[in-house]
Each structure stands twice: as structure tokens, then as C-alpha cells.
Coordinates of C-alpha atoms and ligand atoms in Angstrom, one line a residue:
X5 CA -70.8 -168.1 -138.1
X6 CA -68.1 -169.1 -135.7
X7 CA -67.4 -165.7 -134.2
X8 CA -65.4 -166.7 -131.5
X9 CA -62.9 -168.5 -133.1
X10 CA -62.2 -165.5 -135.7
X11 CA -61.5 -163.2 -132.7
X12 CA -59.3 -165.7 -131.7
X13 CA -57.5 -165.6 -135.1
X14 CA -57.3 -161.9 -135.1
X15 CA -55.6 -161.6 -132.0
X16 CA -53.3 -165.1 -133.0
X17 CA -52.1 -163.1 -136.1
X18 CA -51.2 -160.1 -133.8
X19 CA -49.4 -162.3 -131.5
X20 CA -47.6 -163.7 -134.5
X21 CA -45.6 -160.0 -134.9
X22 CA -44.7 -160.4 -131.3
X23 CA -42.5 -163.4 -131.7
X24 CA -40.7 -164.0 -128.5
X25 CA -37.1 -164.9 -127.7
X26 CA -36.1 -167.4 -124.9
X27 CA -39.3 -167.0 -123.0
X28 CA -39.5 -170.0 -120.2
X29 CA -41.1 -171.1 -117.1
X30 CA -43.6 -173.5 -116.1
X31 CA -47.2 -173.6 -114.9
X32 CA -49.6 -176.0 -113.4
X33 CA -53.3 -176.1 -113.0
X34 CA -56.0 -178.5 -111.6
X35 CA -59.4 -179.2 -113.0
X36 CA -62.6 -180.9 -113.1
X37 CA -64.2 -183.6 -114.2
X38 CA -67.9 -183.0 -114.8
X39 CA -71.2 -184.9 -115.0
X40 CA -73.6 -184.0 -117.8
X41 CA -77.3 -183.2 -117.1
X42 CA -78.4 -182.4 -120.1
X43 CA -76.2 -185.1 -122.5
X44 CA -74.3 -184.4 -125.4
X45 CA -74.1 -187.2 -127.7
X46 CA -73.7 -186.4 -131.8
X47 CA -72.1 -183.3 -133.4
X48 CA -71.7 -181.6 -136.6
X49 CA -68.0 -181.0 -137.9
X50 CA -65.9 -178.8 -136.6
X51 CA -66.7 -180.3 -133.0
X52 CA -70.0 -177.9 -133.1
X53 CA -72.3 -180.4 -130.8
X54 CA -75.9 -181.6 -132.4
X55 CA -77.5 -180.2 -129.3
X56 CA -76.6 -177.9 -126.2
X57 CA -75.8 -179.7 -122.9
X58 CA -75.5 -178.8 -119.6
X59 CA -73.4 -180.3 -116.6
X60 CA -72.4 -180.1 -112.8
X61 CA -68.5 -179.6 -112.4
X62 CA -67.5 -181.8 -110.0
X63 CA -64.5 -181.1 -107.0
X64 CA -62.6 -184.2 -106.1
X65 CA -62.5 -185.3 -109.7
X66 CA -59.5 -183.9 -110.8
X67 CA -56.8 -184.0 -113.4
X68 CA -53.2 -182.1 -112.3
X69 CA -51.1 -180.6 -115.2
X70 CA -47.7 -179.0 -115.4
X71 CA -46.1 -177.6 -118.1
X72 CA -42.4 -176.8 -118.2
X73 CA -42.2 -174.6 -121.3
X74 CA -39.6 -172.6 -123.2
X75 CA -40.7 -170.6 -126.5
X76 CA -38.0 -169.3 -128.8
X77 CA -39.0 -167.9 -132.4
X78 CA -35.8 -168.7 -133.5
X79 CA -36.7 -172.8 -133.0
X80 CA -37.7 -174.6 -136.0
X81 CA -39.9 -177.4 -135.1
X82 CA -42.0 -177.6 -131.6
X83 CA -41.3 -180.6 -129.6
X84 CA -43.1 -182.2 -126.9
X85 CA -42.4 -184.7 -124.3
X86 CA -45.7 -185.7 -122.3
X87 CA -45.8 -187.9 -119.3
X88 CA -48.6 -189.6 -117.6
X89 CA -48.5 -190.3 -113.9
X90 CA -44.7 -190.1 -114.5
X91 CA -44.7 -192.7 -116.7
X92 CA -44.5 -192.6 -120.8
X93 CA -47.8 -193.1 -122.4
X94 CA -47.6 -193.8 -126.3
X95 CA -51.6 -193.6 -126.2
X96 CA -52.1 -190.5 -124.6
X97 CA -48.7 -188.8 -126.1
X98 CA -50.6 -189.5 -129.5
X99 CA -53.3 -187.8 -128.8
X100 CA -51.6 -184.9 -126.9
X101 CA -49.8 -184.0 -129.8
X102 CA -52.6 -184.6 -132.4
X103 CA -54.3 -182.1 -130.5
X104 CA -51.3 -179.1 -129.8
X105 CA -50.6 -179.8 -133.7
X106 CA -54.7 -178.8 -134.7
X107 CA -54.9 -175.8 -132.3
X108 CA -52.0 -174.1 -133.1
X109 CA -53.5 -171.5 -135.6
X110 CA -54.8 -170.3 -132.2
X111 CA -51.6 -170.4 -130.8
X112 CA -49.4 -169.2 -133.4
X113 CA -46.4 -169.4 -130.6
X114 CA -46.7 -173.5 -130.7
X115 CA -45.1 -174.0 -133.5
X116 CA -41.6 -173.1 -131.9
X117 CA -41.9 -174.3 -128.6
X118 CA -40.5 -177.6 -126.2
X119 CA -43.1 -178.2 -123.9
X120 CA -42.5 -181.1 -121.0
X121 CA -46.0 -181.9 -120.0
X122 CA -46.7 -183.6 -117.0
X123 CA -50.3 -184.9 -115.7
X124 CA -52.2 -187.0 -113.3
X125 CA -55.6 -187.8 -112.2
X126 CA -56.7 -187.2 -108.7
X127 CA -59.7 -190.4 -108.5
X128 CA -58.6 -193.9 -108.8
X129 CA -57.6 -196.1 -111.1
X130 CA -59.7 -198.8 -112.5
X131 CA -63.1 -196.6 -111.8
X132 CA -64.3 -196.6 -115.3
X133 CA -64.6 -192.6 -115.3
X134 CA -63.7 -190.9 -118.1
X135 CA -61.2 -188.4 -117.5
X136 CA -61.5 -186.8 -121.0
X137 CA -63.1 -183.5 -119.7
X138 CA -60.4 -182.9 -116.6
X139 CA -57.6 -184.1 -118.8
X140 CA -58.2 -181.9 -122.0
X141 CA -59.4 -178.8 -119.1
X142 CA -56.3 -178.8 -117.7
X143 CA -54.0 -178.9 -120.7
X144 CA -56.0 -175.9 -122.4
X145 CA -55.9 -174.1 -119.3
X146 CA -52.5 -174.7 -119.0
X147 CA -51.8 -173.2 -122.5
X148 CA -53.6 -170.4 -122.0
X149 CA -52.0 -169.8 -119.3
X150 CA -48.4 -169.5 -121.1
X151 CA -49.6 -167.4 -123.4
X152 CA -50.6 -164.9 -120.4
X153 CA -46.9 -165.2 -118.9
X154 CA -45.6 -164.8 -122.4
X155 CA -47.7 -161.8 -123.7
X156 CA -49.5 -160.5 -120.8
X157 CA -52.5 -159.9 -118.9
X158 CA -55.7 -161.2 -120.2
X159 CA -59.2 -160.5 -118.6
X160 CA -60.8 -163.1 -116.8
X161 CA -63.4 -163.6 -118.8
X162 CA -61.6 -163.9 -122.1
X163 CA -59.3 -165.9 -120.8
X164 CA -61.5 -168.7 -119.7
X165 CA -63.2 -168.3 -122.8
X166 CA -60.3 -168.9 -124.5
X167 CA -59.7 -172.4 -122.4
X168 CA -63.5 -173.2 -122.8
X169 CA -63.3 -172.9 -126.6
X170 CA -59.7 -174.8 -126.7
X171 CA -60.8 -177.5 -124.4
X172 CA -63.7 -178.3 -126.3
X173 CA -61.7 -179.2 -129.3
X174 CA -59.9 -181.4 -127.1
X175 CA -63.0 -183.0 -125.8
X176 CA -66.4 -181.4 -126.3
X177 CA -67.5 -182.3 -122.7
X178 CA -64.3 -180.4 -121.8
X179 CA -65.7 -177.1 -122.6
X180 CA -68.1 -177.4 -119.5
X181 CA -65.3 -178.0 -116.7
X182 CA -64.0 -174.6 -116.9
X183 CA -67.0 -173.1 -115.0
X184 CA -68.8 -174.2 -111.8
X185 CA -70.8 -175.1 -110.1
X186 CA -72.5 -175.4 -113.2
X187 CA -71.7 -175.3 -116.9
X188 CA -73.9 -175.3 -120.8
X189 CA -72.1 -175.8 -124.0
X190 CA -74.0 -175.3 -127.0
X191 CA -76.7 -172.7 -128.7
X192 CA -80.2 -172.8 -126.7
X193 CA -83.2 -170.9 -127.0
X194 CA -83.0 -170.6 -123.4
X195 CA -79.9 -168.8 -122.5
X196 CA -79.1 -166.3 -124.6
X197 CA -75.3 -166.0 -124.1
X198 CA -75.2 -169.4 -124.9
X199 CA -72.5 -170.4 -127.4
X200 CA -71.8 -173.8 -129.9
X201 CA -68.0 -172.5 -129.4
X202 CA -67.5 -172.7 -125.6
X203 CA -69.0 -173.1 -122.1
X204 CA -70.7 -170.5 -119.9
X205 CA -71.0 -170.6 -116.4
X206 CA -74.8 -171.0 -114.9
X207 CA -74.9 -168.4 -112.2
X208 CA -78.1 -167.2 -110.2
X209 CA -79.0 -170.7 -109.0
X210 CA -81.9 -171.3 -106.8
X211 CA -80.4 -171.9 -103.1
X212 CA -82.1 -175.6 -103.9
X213 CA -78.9 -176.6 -106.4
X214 CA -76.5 -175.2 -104.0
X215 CA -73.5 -177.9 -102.8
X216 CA -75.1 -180.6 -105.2
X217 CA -73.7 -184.1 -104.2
X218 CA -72.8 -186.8 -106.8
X219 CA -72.0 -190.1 -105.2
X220 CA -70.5 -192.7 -108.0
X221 CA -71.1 -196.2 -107.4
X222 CA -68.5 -198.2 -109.1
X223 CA -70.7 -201.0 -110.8
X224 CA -67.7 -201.4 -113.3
X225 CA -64.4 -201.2 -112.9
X226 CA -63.1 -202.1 -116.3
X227 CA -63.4 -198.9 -119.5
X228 CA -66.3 -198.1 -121.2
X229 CA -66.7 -200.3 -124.4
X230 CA -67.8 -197.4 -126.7
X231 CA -65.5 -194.2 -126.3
X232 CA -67.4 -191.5 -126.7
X233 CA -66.1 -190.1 -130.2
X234 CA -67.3 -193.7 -131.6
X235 CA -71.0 -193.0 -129.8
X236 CA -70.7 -189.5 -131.8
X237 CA -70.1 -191.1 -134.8
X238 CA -73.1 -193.7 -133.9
X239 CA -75.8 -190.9 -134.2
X240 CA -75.2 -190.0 -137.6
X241 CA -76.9 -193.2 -138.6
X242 CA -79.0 -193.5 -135.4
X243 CA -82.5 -193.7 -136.6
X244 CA -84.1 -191.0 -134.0
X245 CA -81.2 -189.0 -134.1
X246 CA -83.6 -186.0 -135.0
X247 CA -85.6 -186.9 -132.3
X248 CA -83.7 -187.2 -129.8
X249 CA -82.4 -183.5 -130.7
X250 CA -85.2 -182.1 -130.4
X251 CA -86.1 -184.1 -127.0
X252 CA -82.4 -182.2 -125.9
X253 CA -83.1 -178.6 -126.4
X254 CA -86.8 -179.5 -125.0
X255 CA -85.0 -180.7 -122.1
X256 CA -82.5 -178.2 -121.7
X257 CA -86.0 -175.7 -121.8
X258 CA -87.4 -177.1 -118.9
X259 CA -84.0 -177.8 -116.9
X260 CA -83.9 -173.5 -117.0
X261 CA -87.1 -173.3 -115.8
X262 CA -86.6 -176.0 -113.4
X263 CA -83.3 -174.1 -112.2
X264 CA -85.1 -170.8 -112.0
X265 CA -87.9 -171.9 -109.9
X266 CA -86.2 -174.4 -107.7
X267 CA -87.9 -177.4 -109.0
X268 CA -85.9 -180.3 -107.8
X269 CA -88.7 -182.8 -108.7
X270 CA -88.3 -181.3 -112.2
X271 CA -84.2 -181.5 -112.4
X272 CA -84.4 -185.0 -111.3
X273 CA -87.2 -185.9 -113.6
X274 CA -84.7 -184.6 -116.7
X275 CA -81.7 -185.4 -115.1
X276 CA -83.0 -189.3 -115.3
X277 CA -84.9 -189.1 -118.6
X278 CA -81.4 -187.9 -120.5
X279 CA -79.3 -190.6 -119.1
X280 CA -82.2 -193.2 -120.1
X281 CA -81.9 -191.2 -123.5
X282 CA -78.6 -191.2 -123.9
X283 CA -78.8 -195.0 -123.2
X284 CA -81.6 -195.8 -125.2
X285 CA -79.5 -194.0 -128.2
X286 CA -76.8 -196.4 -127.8
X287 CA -79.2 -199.2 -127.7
X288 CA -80.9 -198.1 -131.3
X289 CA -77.3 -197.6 -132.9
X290 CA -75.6 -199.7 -135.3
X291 CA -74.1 -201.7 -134.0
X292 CA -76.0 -201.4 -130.7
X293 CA -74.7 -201.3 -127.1
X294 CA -76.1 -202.2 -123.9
X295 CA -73.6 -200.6 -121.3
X296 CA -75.7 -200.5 -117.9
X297 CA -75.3 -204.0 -116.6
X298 CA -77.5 -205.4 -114.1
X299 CA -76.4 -204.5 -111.0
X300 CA -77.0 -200.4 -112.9
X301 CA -80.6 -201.6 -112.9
X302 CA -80.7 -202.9 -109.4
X303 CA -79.8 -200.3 -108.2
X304 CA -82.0 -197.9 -110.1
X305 CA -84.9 -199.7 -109.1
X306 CA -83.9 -199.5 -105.2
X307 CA -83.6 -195.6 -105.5
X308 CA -86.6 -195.3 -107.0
X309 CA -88.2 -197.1 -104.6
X310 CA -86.4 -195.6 -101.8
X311 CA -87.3 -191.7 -103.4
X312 CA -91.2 -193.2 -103.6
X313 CA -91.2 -194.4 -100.1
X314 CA -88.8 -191.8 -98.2
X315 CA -90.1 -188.6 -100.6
X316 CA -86.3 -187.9 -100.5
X317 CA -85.1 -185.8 -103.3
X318 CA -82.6 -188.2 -104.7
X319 CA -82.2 -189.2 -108.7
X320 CA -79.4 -190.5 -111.2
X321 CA -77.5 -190.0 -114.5
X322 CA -75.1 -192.3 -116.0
X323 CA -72.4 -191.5 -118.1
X324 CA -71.7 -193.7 -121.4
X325 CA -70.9 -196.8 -119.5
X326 CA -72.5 -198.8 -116.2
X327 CA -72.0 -196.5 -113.5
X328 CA -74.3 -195.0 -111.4
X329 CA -74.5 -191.4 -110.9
X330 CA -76.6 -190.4 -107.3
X331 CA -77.7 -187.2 -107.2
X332 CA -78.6 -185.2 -104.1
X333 CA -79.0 -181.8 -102.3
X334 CA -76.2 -181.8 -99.5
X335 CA -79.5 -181.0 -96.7
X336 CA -79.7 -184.7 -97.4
X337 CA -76.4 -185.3 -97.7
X338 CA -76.9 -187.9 -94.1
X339 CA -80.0 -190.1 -94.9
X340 CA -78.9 -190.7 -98.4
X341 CA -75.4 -191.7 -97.6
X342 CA -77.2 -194.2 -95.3
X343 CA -79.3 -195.0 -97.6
X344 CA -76.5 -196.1 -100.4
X345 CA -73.7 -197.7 -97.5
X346 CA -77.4 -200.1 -96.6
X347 CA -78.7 -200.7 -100.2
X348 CA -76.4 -199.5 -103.1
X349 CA -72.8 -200.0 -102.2
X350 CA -73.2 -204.4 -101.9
X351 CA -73.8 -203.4 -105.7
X352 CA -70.6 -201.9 -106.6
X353 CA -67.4 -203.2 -107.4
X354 CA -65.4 -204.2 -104.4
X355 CA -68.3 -202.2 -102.6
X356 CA -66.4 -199.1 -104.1
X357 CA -68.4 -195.6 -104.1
X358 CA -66.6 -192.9 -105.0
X359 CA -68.4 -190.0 -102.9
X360 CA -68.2 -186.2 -105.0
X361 CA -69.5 -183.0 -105.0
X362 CA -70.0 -179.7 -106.9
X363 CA -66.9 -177.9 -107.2
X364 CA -65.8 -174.3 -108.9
X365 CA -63.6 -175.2 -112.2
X366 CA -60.2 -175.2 -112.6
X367 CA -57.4 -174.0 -109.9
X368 CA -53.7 -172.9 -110.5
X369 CA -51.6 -174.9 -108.6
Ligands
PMV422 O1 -66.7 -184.9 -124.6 P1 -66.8 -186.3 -125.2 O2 -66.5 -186.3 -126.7 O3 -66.0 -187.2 -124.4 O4 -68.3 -186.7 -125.0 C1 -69.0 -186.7 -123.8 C2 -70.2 -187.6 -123.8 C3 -70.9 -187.8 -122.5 O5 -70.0 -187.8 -121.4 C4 -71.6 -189.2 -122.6 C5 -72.0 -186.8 -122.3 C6 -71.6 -185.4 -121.9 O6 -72.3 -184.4 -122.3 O7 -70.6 -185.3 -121.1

């Protein structure tokens, strides 16, 4: 069933006859955040999602990781010192080394190694976006990067594979920044390389989805209330769970389509109905949660009326909290930026917009 992962075993109990001695160096990578499309909300154990997803990887969005790292067989207990932003983070430490401690069958060389892990975030504090996907991206990339130094060469394509499949057990969203401009997690009928294990990279895009722009108006400052491994655990009991399964991969049907032909109407038209979904999903859980507030609303009713009177190719998405996503070809990148300094930034926090774009994945630093 999970193929991937027992290659990955194989070639971890190879590595685990190889033990090195004294290996050291360091490493440092950059990567995305991303914005989902096509939403992922719900999964089945094993961090295998309920449906497949589909997301644009975005370029100023970053988070920045360095690892100073020495592996010795001959240690007998890893250790780990993690700092965030140069300072110590008891939170984020936790979870840093919940996570090295559950992937290290697929890193057999983990178990004796001191790692000093540094990492920041390139977009501003107090934005309420969820760094998740960058953060978890950058570590795995970071790894798999150490195991190259140590053991040698890997392909390209195996070894982003590799960082797709760990960074999605970091943070299932995190599968998806490895690739750009565009990314899809999870089995669909529609792409047939398409994998519950890690992301692929959507290639052959019509010239329309070139240079996508995502401007983020800041309508909150303050975190999300629901994190999203709470939300997850929401749709178990979520009455149209099934439903709104099924809706996905229906979605994710027409999104290929829509990408094939150039259908921009059609993207935007999905794009919007998932973020309602996922937003109506959180609404219907129990307990239930209303995270747009009304300035979100405002200023989905002014685009939409803008789009209606301007025919301007311009939609939306939200992530699992109150800000607004804008979406737009970079062709319009001028009357649309107009558009939202005039009518959708007196909306925002401190009239903050934080103005993005479609990037290529992760970069070594
Ligand atoms: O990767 P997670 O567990 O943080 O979940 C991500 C959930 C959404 O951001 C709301 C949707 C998505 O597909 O990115």
C-alpha cells in the first residue's frame, strides 16, 4: 500500500551498514509557504489525507533553515538544540524533536547525531499566516540534504521525493512546497502519478497560470483559533464529511481540466467554492467555528462586485482563519493592485497587505 515509504526503508536499512564516523558540516535551505487551491482538510492515519489537494507555492513566503550537523555512529543518544529567530522556543523545540524522533526509521543516521538547528521566517510577524508548510519544507529538505553530504549523490527527483514524503509528516500541507509553481498531494483520478505519500509538481501549465499573484490582506493579525491538526480531527465527526470528499476530488477533476484548457473563469470558480467549503466545514463541526470575520466578508463582496463590473479575472481563497487570499494573473497585476490600495486595504489590519507571488520551491542557501 504505501510503496514509497518501503523504498525508503530498504534503502534506510542499507544506509544502516554504512555507519559513518565524525561526519560534519552544515547546510541551509529556504522554502515556501504555499496556498491551497484545492483544500485539504481531514485525513486517515498515517497522515494519508481524506482527499487530494492542490496548491500555488508562493516566493516571498519563506522559512530559512540551517543545520550545523555532526554524525558519529559511535554516539549513543542524538541530541538537538533548535533555535527560532535566535531565540529558544520551548513550543516549537517540542515539536521539532517530536518530529526528528518519528522519522528516524527513514533516517536510520538520526539516532546518533547533534544537530544545532537554526530557522526563521521571511514574512512578518503578527500576520496570522501559518508557517507550518515553509517551516516543516525547510527542515526535511535540510535533512535530506545531510544525508546527500554524508552518503552521496542522490537524483533530483528522488531526492525531492524524499523531502516531499518527510515534509508531509511534518505537516501534510508541507508536502506541496517542495514543487512550484504548482503542487498536488494526494491520489486523484486525474493525475496519474499522483501519490497519498508526497507531492508532485504540476508542469505543462497553460500560459494563463503563468506568474500567478496572491495578494494577502491582513484582516487579522492575531493566530488562527483552530490549528489545523484540531480542524483534521473536526471532520471525523463532521456530518458531510463524505460529502465534502467527494465535492474535493470533483473539484480537483475540473481544476485539471480548467488548467489544461486555460479556463481562468473555471479556476476561480473552484478556487472560491473550496475556501467557502473549507469554511462551511468548520462551521458544521463540533464545536463549530466561524473564522472569517466581517471585514473577510466586506471585502469578498467588493471583489465580487469589482470582477462583475470590471470583467477582471480576479478571485479568492482563504486559509483556516480570516484572511483574504486575492488571486490574479500578473497581465493584471496593475488595475488590481489599484483596485485593492482603493477598496480592500482600509479593510485590513493596520491597512497591511502582504503582496506575493508564485515562486519555484525550495532554494539552498
Ligand atoms: O498541513 P496542515 O496540517 O497544516 O493542514 C493544512 C490545512 C489548510 O491549510 C487549511 C489547507 C491546505 O491544504 O493547505
Amino acid at each position: 500500500m504505501k510503496q514509497f515509504e518501503e523504498k525508503i526503508l530498504g534503502e534506510a536499512a542499507l544506509v544502516r551498514k554504512k555507519k559513518p564516523s565524525g561526519s560534519q558540516g552544515s547546510v541551509a535551505w529556504k522554502s515556501p509557504s504555499n496556498i491551497a487551491i484545492v483544500k485539504y482538510w481531514g485525513k486517515r492515519p498515517g497522515q494519508i489525507p481524506a482527499n487530494a489537494s492542490f496548491s500555488l507555492t508562493l516566493s516571498r513566503s519563506h522559512t530559512i533553515t540551517s543545520i550545523d550537523y555532526t554524525v558519529d555512529a559511535s554516539r549513543k543518544a542524538p541530541s538537538i538544540e533548535f533555535l527560532f529567530e535566535g531565540q529558544v522556543n520551548d513550543t516549537f523545540s517540542k515539536r521539532v524533536e517530536k518530529y526528528l524522533d518519528s522519522i528516524k526509521d527513514f533516517l536510520p543516521w538520526l539516532r546518533y547525531s547533534g544537530l544545532k538547528i537554526h530557522s526563521e521566517n521571511t514574512f512578518p510577524h503578527s500576520t496570522g499566516i501559518a508557517s507550518s508548510a515553509s517551516a516543516m519544507s525547510a527542515l526535511s529538505v535540510c535533512l535530506c540534504d545531510i544525508e546527500r553530504e554524508i552518503y552521496g549523490e542522490k537524483g533530483m527527483e528522488d531526492f525531492l521525493r524524499k523531502a516531499s514524503f518527510l515534509s508531509r509528516l511534518g505537516s501534510g500541507s508541507a508536502s506541496r512546497s517542495i514543487y512550484g509553481p504548482m503542487a498536488e498531494w494526494g491520489s486523484t483520478s486525474c493525475l496519474k502519478e499522483s501519490s497519498d505519500e508526497y507531492a508532485i509538481p504540476v508542469t505543462n501549465l497553460h500560459a494563463v497560470f503563468s506568474g500567478l499573484r496572491d495578494s494577502i490582506l491582513i484582516i487579522e493579525k492575531e493566530r488562527k483559533k483552530v490549528s489545523s491538526s484540531f480542524g483534521h480531527e473536526l471532520m471525523k465527526t463532521n456530518p458531510y464529511a463524505k460529502l465534502r470528499f467527494e465535492a474535493a476530488e470533483e473539484n480537483m477533476r475540473r481544476l485539471c481540466r480548467a488548467m489544461k484548457q486555460g479556463d481562468l473563469n473555471q479556476f476561480i470558480d473552484i478556487m472560491e467554492n473550496e475556501a467557502l467549503s473549507l469554511h462551511a466545514m468548520m462551521m458544521t463541526s463540533s464545536p463549530g467555528y466561524l473564522l472569517m470575520r466581517p471585514n473577510t466578508l466586506e471585502a469578498i463582496e467588493r471583489l465580487r462586485t469589482f470582477r462583475l463590473d470590471t470583467g477582471h479575472p480576479v478571485g479568492f481563497t482563504l486559509d483556516a482563519g480570516a484572511n483574504l487570499h486575492v488571486i490574479y494573473p500578473e497581465v493584471h497585476e496593475d488595475r488590481i493592485r489599484a483596485f485593492i490600495e482603493s477598496d480592500l486595504k482600509e479593510l485590513c489590519t493596520d491597512g497591511r497587505v502582504i503582496h506575493d507571488e508564485a515562486g519555484m520551491g525550495p532554494e539552498k542557501q
